[in-house]
C-alpha positions as a printed NumPy array, in Angstrom:
array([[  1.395,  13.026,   0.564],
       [  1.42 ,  10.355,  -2.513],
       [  5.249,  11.253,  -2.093],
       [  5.654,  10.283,   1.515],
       [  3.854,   7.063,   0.822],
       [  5.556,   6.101,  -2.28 ],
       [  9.16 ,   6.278,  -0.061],
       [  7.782,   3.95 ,   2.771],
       [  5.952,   2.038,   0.706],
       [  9.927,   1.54 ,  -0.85 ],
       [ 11.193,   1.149,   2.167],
       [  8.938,  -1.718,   3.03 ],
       [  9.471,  -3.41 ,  -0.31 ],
       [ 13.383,  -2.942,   0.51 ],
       [ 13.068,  -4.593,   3.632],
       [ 10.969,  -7.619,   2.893],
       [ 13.464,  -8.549,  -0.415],
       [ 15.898,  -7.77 ,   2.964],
       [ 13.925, -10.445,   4.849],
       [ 13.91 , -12.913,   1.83 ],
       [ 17.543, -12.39 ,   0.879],
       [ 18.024, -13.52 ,   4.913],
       [ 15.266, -15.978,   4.851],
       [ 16.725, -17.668,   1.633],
       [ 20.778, -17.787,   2.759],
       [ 19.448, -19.041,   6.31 ],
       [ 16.1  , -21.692,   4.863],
       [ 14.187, -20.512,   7.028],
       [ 10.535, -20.205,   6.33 ],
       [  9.04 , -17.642,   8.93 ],
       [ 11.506, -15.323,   7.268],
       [  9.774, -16.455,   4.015],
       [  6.678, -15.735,   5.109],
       [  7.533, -12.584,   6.726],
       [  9.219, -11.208,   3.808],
       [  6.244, -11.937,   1.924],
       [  3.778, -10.519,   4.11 ],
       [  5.368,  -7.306,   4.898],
       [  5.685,  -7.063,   0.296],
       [  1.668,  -7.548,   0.67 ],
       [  1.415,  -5.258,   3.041],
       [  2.849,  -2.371,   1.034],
       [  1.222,  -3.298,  -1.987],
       [ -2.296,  -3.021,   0.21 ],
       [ -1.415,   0.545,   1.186],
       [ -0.943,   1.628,  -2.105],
       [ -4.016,  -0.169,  -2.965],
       [ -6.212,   1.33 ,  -0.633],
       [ -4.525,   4.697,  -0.957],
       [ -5.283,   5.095,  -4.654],
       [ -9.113,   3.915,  -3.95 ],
       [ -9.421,   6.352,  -1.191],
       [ -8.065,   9.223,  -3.608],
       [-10.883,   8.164,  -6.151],
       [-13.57 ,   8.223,  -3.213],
       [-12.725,  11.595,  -2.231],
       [-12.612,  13.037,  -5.494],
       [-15.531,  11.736,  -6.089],
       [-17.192,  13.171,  -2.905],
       [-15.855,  15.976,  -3.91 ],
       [-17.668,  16.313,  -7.174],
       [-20.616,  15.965,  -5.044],
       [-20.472,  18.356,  -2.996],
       [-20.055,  20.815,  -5.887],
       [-23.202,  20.174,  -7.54 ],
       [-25.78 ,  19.182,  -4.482],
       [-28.507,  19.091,  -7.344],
       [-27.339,  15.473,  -7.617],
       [-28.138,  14.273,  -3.874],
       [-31.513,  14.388,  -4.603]])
């Protein structure tokens, strides 16, 4: 899975330095901002991905030893 998201979250840094490369030969700022945007955007996936892994592993540890729910 981490190896699935690692490739789109490549493809979407690809295509926002795409959108900047456009945004910078044409000045136009929406493409600016896009470019930018869509770069945030990937580097919130990977974000929340790697904080969900650490919640679930940690749920996980939990469950194993249900001496420490209560």
């Amino acid at each position: 899975m981490l190896i699935a998201i690692l490739m789109f979250d490549v493809a979407l840094v690809a295509w926002s330095l795409h959108l900047m490369q456009e945004a910078f030969d044409q000045q136009e700022f929406s493409l600016m901002l896009a470019g930018t945007l869509v770069a945030l955007s990937a580097a919130a996936m990977l974000v929340v991905y790697f904080l969900m892994n650490s919640y679930m592993g940690y749920l996980s540890e939990i469950a194993q030893r249900p001496c420490l729910l209560y």
